[in-house]
Coordinates of C-alpha atoms and ligand atoms in Angstrom, one line a residue:
M1 CA 57.6 75.6 72.3
S2 CA 54.9 79.2 71.1
N3 CA 53.1 77.5 73.2
V4 CA 55.3 78.6 76.9
V5 CA 57.0 81.8 74.9
R6 CA 52.7 82.5 74.8
L7 CA 53.2 82.7 79.3
I8 CA 55.4 85.9 78.7
P9 CA 52.9 88.9 80.4
P10 CA 53.6 92.1 78.8
I11 CA 55.5 95.2 79.6
H12 CA 53.3 96.5 80.8
E13 CA 52.1 95.1 83.2
L14 CA 55.1 93.6 84.1
L15 CA 56.6 97.6 84.8
Q16 CA 53.5 97.9 87.8
S17 CA 54.2 94.6 89.3
K18 CA 55.1 95.9 93.1
T19 CA 59.2 94.6 92.8
L20 CA 59.3 96.9 90.1
K21 CA 57.2 99.6 91.6
H22 CA 58.6 99.7 95.2
L23 CA 62.5 99.5 93.1
V24 CA 61.5 102.9 90.9
D25 CA 60.3 104.9 93.8
E26 CA 62.8 103.6 96.4
H27 CA 65.5 104.7 93.9
N28 CA 63.4 107.2 91.3
L29 CA 63.7 105.9 88.4
N30 CA 63.0 107.3 85.1
E31 CA 60.2 104.5 83.2
P32 CA 61.6 104.8 80.1
F33 CA 65.5 103.1 81.7
V34 CA 63.3 101.0 83.4
K35 CA 61.0 99.7 80.4
R36 CA 64.5 99.2 78.4
V37 CA 65.4 96.6 80.8
I38 CA 62.5 94.8 81.0
Q39 CA 62.6 94.1 77.6
Q40 CA 66.4 93.3 77.2
Q41 CA 64.9 90.5 79.9
T42 CA 61.8 89.1 78.3
D43 CA 64.2 89.5 75.0
Q44 CA 65.9 87.1 76.1
T45 CA 64.2 85.1 77.7
R46 CA 62.0 84.8 74.7
K47 CA 65.2 83.5 72.9
D48 CA 66.3 81.0 75.6
I49 CA 62.5 79.3 75.8
L50 CA 63.2 79.6 72.0
S51 CA 66.6 78.1 72.0
K52 CA 65.6 75.5 74.4
E53 CA 67.6 76.8 77.2
L54 CA 65.0 77.6 79.6
T55 CA 60.8 76.2 80.3
F56 CA 58.4 77.3 82.1
E57 CA 55.1 75.9 83.1
S58 CA 52.9 79.3 84.7
R59 CA 52.7 82.4 83.3
E60 CA 52.7 83.5 86.9
E61 CA 56.9 81.3 87.0
V62 CA 58.3 83.7 84.1
R63 CA 57.0 87.1 85.1
D64 CA 58.7 86.7 88.6
Y65 CA 61.8 85.2 86.0
I66 CA 61.6 88.8 84.2
L67 CA 60.8 90.5 86.8
S68 CA 63.9 89.2 89.4
N69 CA 66.4 89.0 86.3
T70 CA 65.2 92.7 85.7
K71 CA 66.0 93.8 89.6
D72 CA 69.5 92.9 88.6
S73 CA 70.4 94.4 86.3
I74 CA 69.0 97.2 87.2
E75 CA 71.0 97.1 90.4
S76 CA 73.5 95.5 89.4
Y77 CA 73.7 98.8 86.5
M78 CA 72.8 101.0 89.6
S79 CA 76.4 100.5 91.8
N80 CA 79.0 102.2 91.2
Q81 CA 82.1 100.7 88.3
I82 CA 84.7 103.2 90.0
E83 CA 84.5 103.3 94.2
P84 CA 86.8 103.0 96.8
V85 CA 88.5 100.0 97.9
I86 CA 91.2 99.6 101.3
N87 CA 94.3 98.3 99.9
A88 CA 96.6 96.5 102.3
T89 CA 98.9 95.5 99.2
G90 CA 100.9 97.5 101.7
T91 CA 102.5 99.4 97.7
V92 CA 101.8 102.8 97.8
L93 CA 101.6 104.1 95.3
H94 CA 98.9 101.2 93.6
T95 CA 99.1 102.2 90.3
N96 CA 95.8 100.0 89.8
L97 CA 94.0 101.1 92.5
G98 CA 94.2 104.6 91.6
R99 CA 97.2 105.9 92.7
A100 CA 98.1 108.4 95.1
R101 CA 94.7 109.0 97.6
L102 CA 93.9 113.0 97.9
S103 CA 94.8 115.5 101.0
E104 CA 92.0 116.3 102.9
A105 CA 92.7 119.4 102.0
A106 CA 92.4 118.6 98.5
I107 CA 89.4 117.4 98.1
Q108 CA 87.4 120.1 100.3
R109 CA 88.6 122.2 97.6
V110 CA 87.8 120.0 94.5
V111 CA 84.8 119.0 96.3
E112 CA 84.5 123.4 96.1
V113 CA 85.3 124.4 92.9
A114 CA 82.8 121.7 91.7
R115 CA 80.1 122.7 93.5
H116 CA 80.2 126.2 92.8
Y117 CA 81.1 128.2 89.1
S118 CA 85.3 128.7 89.7
T119 CA 87.5 131.4 88.0
L120 CA 89.1 129.3 85.9
E121 CA 89.7 131.2 83.0
Y122 CA 88.9 135.0 84.7
N123 CA 90.6 137.5 86.5
K124 CA 89.0 138.2 89.0
Q125 CA 91.1 141.4 89.5
T126 CA 90.7 142.7 85.9
G127 CA 87.1 141.5 85.4
D128 CA 89.0 140.4 82.1
R129 CA 89.5 136.3 80.6
G130 CA 92.1 134.3 82.1
S131 CA 94.1 131.4 81.2
R132 CA 93.7 128.7 82.5
H133 CA 98.4 128.0 83.2
D134 CA 99.3 130.8 84.4
L135 CA 96.8 128.9 87.9
V136 CA 99.9 126.6 89.3
E137 CA 102.2 128.2 87.1
Q138 CA 103.4 129.7 90.4
Y139 CA 104.0 126.8 92.8
I140 CA 105.4 125.0 91.2
K141 CA 108.3 127.4 90.0
D142 CA 109.1 127.7 93.3
L143 CA 108.3 124.0 94.4
T144 CA 111.4 123.4 91.3
G145 CA 113.4 126.7 91.1
A146 CA 112.4 125.9 87.6
E147 CA 111.1 129.5 85.5
A148 CA 108.4 128.2 84.1
A149 CA 105.8 125.5 83.8
I150 CA 102.8 124.7 82.6
V151 CA 100.3 120.9 83.4
V152 CA 98.7 119.0 81.1
N153 CA 97.0 115.8 81.8
N154 CA 99.3 113.5 83.1
N155 CA 103.1 112.8 82.9
A156 CA 102.7 110.5 79.2
A157 CA 100.9 113.6 78.2
S158 CA 104.0 115.6 78.9
V159 CA 106.5 113.6 76.3
Y160 CA 103.8 113.3 74.0
M161 CA 103.4 117.4 74.0
V162 CA 107.2 118.4 74.3
L163 CA 108.4 116.3 71.3
S164 CA 106.0 117.5 69.5
A165 CA 106.0 121.1 69.5
F166 CA 110.5 120.8 69.8
S167 CA 110.9 117.4 68.1
K168 CA 109.1 116.9 65.4
G169 CA 110.3 115.9 62.1
G170 CA 113.9 116.4 63.8
E171 CA 116.1 113.1 66.0
V172 CA 115.6 113.0 69.5
I173 CA 118.9 111.3 70.7
V174 CA 117.8 108.5 73.7
S175 CA 120.5 106.2 75.9
R176 CA 119.8 102.0 75.4
G177 CA 120.1 102.4 78.6
E178 CA 116.7 104.2 78.8
L179 CA 114.1 102.8 76.2
V180 CA 111.9 100.4 78.7
E181 CA 108.2 99.9 79.3
I182 CA 106.6 101.2 82.0
G183 CA 103.6 100.8 83.6
G184 CA 102.7 98.1 81.1
S185 CA 101.8 100.6 78.6
F186 CA 104.4 103.0 78.2
R187 CA 107.2 102.7 76.3
V188 CA 109.0 106.1 75.4
S189 CA 109.6 104.4 72.0
S190 CA 105.7 104.8 70.8
I191 CA 105.1 107.8 71.5
M192 CA 107.9 109.2 69.6
E193 CA 106.8 107.7 66.7
E194 CA 103.6 109.0 67.1
S195 CA 104.7 112.8 67.5
G196 CA 106.8 112.7 64.8
A197 CA 110.2 112.8 65.8
T198 CA 112.5 110.4 65.1
L199 CA 114.4 107.9 67.9
K200 CA 117.9 108.2 68.0
E201 CA 119.8 104.8 69.3
V202 CA 123.0 105.8 71.1
G203 CA 124.7 103.7 73.9
T204 CA 124.2 100.1 75.0
T205 CA 122.0 98.5 77.8
N206 CA 124.0 99.3 80.4
K207 CA 127.1 101.4 79.5
T208 CA 126.2 105.0 77.6
H209 CA 129.2 106.8 76.9
L210 CA 129.0 111.0 76.7
Y211 CA 130.5 110.7 73.3
D212 CA 127.9 107.9 72.4
Y213 CA 125.7 111.4 72.1
E214 CA 128.0 113.3 70.3
Q215 CA 129.0 111.2 67.7
A216 CA 124.8 110.9 67.3
I217 CA 124.1 114.8 66.8
N218 CA 123.4 115.8 63.3
E219 CA 122.5 118.9 61.3
H220 CA 117.7 116.5 61.7
T221 CA 119.2 116.6 66.1
S222 CA 116.9 118.2 67.7
M223 CA 116.8 117.1 71.5
M224 CA 118.6 114.9 74.1
M225 CA 115.6 113.0 76.6
K226 CA 117.3 111.5 78.8
V227 CA 113.8 108.8 80.9
H228 CA 114.0 107.9 84.6
T229 CA 114.0 104.0 83.7
S230 CA 111.4 103.9 86.5
N231 CA 110.0 100.7 87.2
F232 CA 113.4 98.9 85.9
H233 CA 116.1 98.9 88.3
M234 CA 119.9 98.1 86.9
I235 CA 122.1 97.0 88.6
G236 CA 126.0 96.0 88.2
F237 CA 128.6 96.1 85.1
T238 CA 126.0 100.8 83.9
K239 CA 126.9 103.4 83.6
Q240 CA 124.8 106.3 83.1
V241 CA 125.5 110.3 81.3
E242 CA 126.4 113.1 83.4
R243 CA 123.0 115.6 83.6
T244 CA 125.6 118.6 83.8
D245 CA 127.8 117.3 81.0
L246 CA 125.4 116.7 79.1
V247 CA 123.8 119.8 78.9
K248 CA 126.9 121.1 78.3
L249 CA 127.0 119.2 75.2
A250 CA 123.6 120.2 74.2
R251 CA 124.4 123.9 74.3
E252 CA 127.9 123.4 72.1
H253 CA 125.2 121.6 70.1
D254 CA 122.1 124.1 69.7
V255 CA 119.9 120.9 70.8
L256 CA 117.2 121.2 73.5
T257 CA 117.6 118.9 76.3
Y258 CA 114.8 117.4 78.2
E259 CA 114.1 115.1 80.5
D260 CA 110.8 112.9 81.7
L261 CA 111.7 112.7 85.0
G262 CA 108.0 109.8 86.3
S263 CA 108.4 110.2 89.0
G264 CA 109.7 113.7 90.3
M265 CA 110.7 114.0 93.9
V266 CA 110.4 117.2 95.3
Y267 CA 110.6 116.4 99.1
D268 CA 114.0 114.6 99.5
L269 CA 114.2 111.1 100.8
T270 CA 117.2 109.9 101.6
E271 CA 116.5 112.8 103.9
H272 CA 115.0 109.5 106.1
G273 CA 117.5 107.2 103.6
I274 CA 115.0 105.9 100.8
G275 CA 117.0 105.8 97.8
Q276 CA 119.7 108.2 95.9
E277 CA 116.0 110.5 94.2
P278 CA 118.0 113.7 93.1
L279 CA 114.7 116.3 93.5
V280 CA 113.8 117.9 90.4
R281 CA 115.1 121.2 92.0
D282 CA 118.2 119.4 91.5
I283 CA 117.2 119.1 88.0
I284 CA 116.6 121.9 86.9
E285 CA 119.5 123.5 88.7
S286 CA 122.2 121.6 86.4
G287 CA 121.0 123.5 83.9
I288 CA 118.6 121.5 82.4
D289 CA 116.4 122.7 79.4
L290 CA 112.5 120.9 80.0
V291 CA 111.5 118.6 83.0
S292 CA 108.6 116.4 82.6
F293 CA 106.9 114.4 86.4
S294 CA 103.9 113.0 87.3
G295 CA 100.6 114.9 90.0
D296 CA 99.6 111.3 91.5
K297 CA 102.6 109.6 92.0
L298 CA 105.2 111.2 94.4
L299 CA 103.9 114.1 94.2
G300 CA 101.1 112.9 95.1
G301 CA 98.3 114.7 94.1
P302 CA 95.9 114.6 91.3
Q303 CA 96.7 112.7 87.4
V304 CA 98.7 115.5 85.9
G305 CA 101.9 115.6 84.2
V306 CA 103.5 118.7 85.6
I307 CA 106.3 120.8 82.6
A308 CA 108.2 122.5 84.2
G309 CA 112.0 124.2 82.9
K310 CA 112.5 127.4 80.5
K311 CA 110.5 130.3 80.0
E312 CA 111.4 130.2 76.6
Y313 CA 110.1 126.8 75.3
I314 CA 107.3 126.4 79.0
N315 CA 105.6 129.6 76.2
Q316 CA 105.8 128.6 72.9
L317 CA 103.8 124.9 74.9
K318 CA 101.4 127.5 76.8
K319 CA 100.9 128.7 71.9
H320 CA 100.6 125.1 71.3
Q321 CA 97.6 124.0 69.9
L322 CA 98.1 120.8 72.5
A323 CA 98.1 123.2 74.6
R324 CA 94.6 123.4 74.0
V325 CA 93.4 119.7 73.5
L326 CA 95.8 118.2 76.5
R327 CA 94.6 120.4 79.2
V328 CA 93.0 119.6 82.8
D329 CA 89.8 120.7 84.3
K330 CA 89.1 122.9 87.2
M331 CA 88.9 119.9 89.6
T332 CA 91.8 119.0 89.0
Y333 CA 93.4 122.5 88.9
A334 CA 91.4 122.6 92.5
A335 CA 93.5 119.2 93.6
L336 CA 96.3 120.3 92.5
E337 CA 96.8 124.2 93.9
E338 CA 96.4 123.3 98.0
T339 CA 98.1 120.2 96.5
L340 CA 101.0 122.0 95.8
K341 CA 100.6 124.8 99.0
Q342 CA 100.5 122.0 101.1
W343 CA 104.3 120.4 99.5
I344 CA 105.3 124.4 99.9
F345 CA 103.8 125.7 103.0
I346 CA 101.7 123.3 105.7
N347 CA 103.6 120.6 108.4
Q348 CA 104.6 118.1 104.8
N349 CA 104.3 114.4 106.0
K350 CA 101.1 114.5 107.8
N351 CA 99.0 116.3 106.2
I352 CA 100.0 114.0 102.2
P353 CA 99.2 110.6 102.3
T354 CA 101.2 110.0 100.0
L355 CA 104.4 111.4 101.9
R356 CA 103.0 110.2 105.3
D357 CA 102.6 106.7 104.2
I358 CA 105.2 106.9 102.9
L359 CA 107.7 107.6 106.0
L360 CA 105.1 105.0 108.2
T361 CA 108.1 103.5 110.3
R362 CA 107.2 99.7 111.2
E363 CA 107.3 100.6 114.5
E364 CA 104.4 102.4 114.1
L365 CA 103.2 99.2 112.0
K366 CA 103.7 97.1 115.2
I367 CA 101.4 99.4 117.5
R368 CA 98.8 99.8 115.3
V369 CA 98.7 96.0 113.8
K370 CA 99.0 95.3 118.0
R371 CA 96.6 97.3 118.7
F372 CA 94.1 96.1 115.9
I373 CA 94.1 91.6 116.8
E374 CA 93.4 92.7 120.7
R375 CA 90.3 94.3 119.3
Y376 CA 89.4 91.7 116.8
L377 CA 90.1 89.2 120.1
T378 CA 87.6 91.4 122.3
Y379 CA 85.0 90.0 119.3
D380 CA 83.0 86.3 120.1
D381 CA 81.9 84.0 117.0
T382 CA 85.5 85.3 115.4
S383 CA 86.5 82.7 112.7
L384 CA 89.8 84.0 111.6
V385 CA 93.0 84.0 113.4
L386 CA 94.9 86.5 113.2
N387 CA 99.4 86.4 113.4
E388 CA 101.4 90.1 113.3
K389 CA 104.0 89.7 110.4
I390 CA 106.6 91.5 109.7
L391 CA 106.7 92.8 106.0
S392 CA 108.3 94.8 103.6
S393 CA 106.7 97.0 100.7
K394 CA 106.6 98.8 97.8
I395 CA 106.2 102.5 96.8
G396 CA 104.7 101.0 93.4
G397 CA 104.0 103.5 90.0
G398 CA 107.1 102.7 89.4
T399 CA 108.9 104.9 91.4
L400 CA 111.5 103.5 93.3
P401 CA 111.6 99.9 92.5
E402 CA 114.7 98.8 94.0
I403 CA 113.3 100.4 97.5
N404 CA 111.8 98.3 100.2
L405 CA 110.6 99.9 102.7
D406 CA 110.1 97.7 106.1
S407 CA 106.8 97.3 107.3
Y408 CA 104.5 95.4 109.3
G409 CA 101.1 93.8 108.5
V410 CA 98.5 91.3 109.2
T411 CA 98.2 87.1 108.0
I412 CA 95.1 85.1 108.3
N413 CA 94.0 82.2 108.3
S414 CA 91.1 80.1 108.5
E415 CA 89.6 76.9 108.9
Q416 CA 86.9 77.1 106.4
Y417 CA 89.1 78.9 103.0
T418 CA 92.3 78.0 101.7
S419 CA 93.8 81.8 101.8
K420 CA 92.8 82.2 97.3
E421 CA 89.6 82.0 98.8
L422 CA 89.7 84.2 101.6
K423 CA 91.6 87.0 99.7
D424 CA 88.7 86.8 97.4
L425 CA 85.7 87.4 99.5
L426 CA 87.7 89.8 101.2
R427 CA 88.1 91.6 97.1
K428 CA 83.7 91.5 97.0
M429 CA 83.2 92.9 100.8
N430 CA 82.2 96.4 100.2
P431 CA 84.3 98.6 100.3
P432 CA 86.4 95.2 98.3
I433 CA 89.3 95.0 100.4
I434 CA 92.8 94.1 98.4
T435 CA 95.2 91.9 99.9
R436 CA 98.1 90.0 99.1
I437 CA 99.6 86.2 98.9
E438 CA 102.6 85.2 100.6
D439 CA 103.6 81.5 101.6
E440 CA 100.2 80.6 101.5
Q441 CA 99.1 83.1 103.7
V442 CA 96.5 85.9 102.9
L443 CA 98.7 89.6 104.5
M444 CA 97.6 92.6 105.1
D445 CA 99.9 95.6 104.5
F446 CA 99.2 98.0 107.1
R447 CA 101.2 100.2 105.9
T448 CA 98.6 101.4 103.2
I449 CA 96.0 101.3 105.0
S450 CA 94.5 104.7 107.4
E451 CA 93.9 104.5 110.4
N452 CA 90.7 106.2 110.5
E453 CA 89.8 102.4 107.8
E454 CA 90.9 100.4 110.3
D455 CA 87.4 100.6 111.8
I456 CA 85.8 99.0 108.7
V457 CA 88.1 95.9 108.1
L458 CA 87.5 95.1 112.1
K459 CA 84.5 94.9 111.0
K460 CA 84.9 92.9 107.9
L461 CA 86.7 90.3 108.9
V462 CA 83.9 90.1 112.1
E463 CA 81.8 89.6 109.5
I464 CA 83.1 86.5 108.5
K465 CA 82.3 83.7 109.1
Ligands
PLP1 C1 104.9 106.7 85.0 C2 105.8 108.0 84.2 C3 105.2 107.6 83.6 C4 103.6 108.1 82.7 O1 103.5 109.6 83.7 P1 102.4 109.3 84.3 O2 100.8 110.2 85.2 O3 101.0 107.3 84.2 O4 101.5 109.6 82.0 C5 105.8 108.1 81.6 N1 107.0 108.4 82.0 C6 107.6 107.7 83.2 C7 109.2 107.7 83.8 C8 106.7 107.5 84.0 O5 107.8 107.0 85.1

């Protein structure tokens, strides 16, 4: 055994090998990094020899073994951990796949601001220090009708900040029907606990009346909060209190009103027959003091939390310590500014991928699907059977859960592979193609595959033999 261990070549010798030299030159790797990986691989090999899991006949054999593992390890280390995928699931705001895709214009702005110094906290008019909180405020005001706004890291941060700033040590009244868990990790009750506010639940899961709120008010009450139930949709015998009634009651008792909107609609989807959600603007108009929503859901922008509402409260938030803790970076501001501008003055449904994808009609998708299948059939030696299929897709990200969008896509069948194997195979391609299985068949919903991704998908399917 110890004789076998003696066959392990020294590190400096391994480092000189052609295989590694080539890898180092090709990727401009630094020596300490390569040495460290060789060391790890050598140590592991020694352990495996001593525990009799491995044995070798010759020095060459050990050497090749360690070198091959070192190369694999370095290559796996260099591969990207966050990388683009083709979303063929049809779910537009897929939380696990990064939610909203940014518009081209927003992407360009991110690149510019990342490459250069910027006016992040610099007032170019006066040459004095500026505030990042002023960068996009006007655009949010224009879009929502709010008096003021501030941007934080994400919407969970918005909730945390609003509760910490205005209700620490106080009570917050929330309807039981709105205390749902969203997306597996967001719970108002937990965030409330962290913020130091006390949750005062009122009503029942399906019904909450105005008098439930009224009876819960006492000298410790600091806020009445409404929470969008997002990916939880209740039908049947339900009752929620009208926003305007709640605002009136809160005013009478001098307590704050805040609504966590989750997605936050700035574009009227009801005009396209989708859902029955009010616009952020309408909610602000109802007189509510503060609202918050995500940047990367229906807004179609980067991950942020937007808090909008009465100036007096937003000003307090801007001065709060948490504004520093939860502040967003310059690349995010660049993407957000451009996204907001597009909503305000560009023909949005062509330019904002999230909206464009939601509004795609089954007829439009059908044309693309037919053309795609025809193109696949022009290749020789293909092994898959593609068929068109009527589908229905979801918006996702906790947005309008009750809505099914009329969609269209392709089923993929193969003689060699089961559906599960095919789905795995597609996922392991470069770029990975994420599909879903329904009725034992692999499906690609074209709603979330953009036209310029079709060529890549086609090429990948042709590659499967
Ligand atoms: C999605 C959502 C959140 C969390 O927002 P993030 O931007 O993911 O932090 C909070 N509240 C509601 C109602 C939501 O739908």
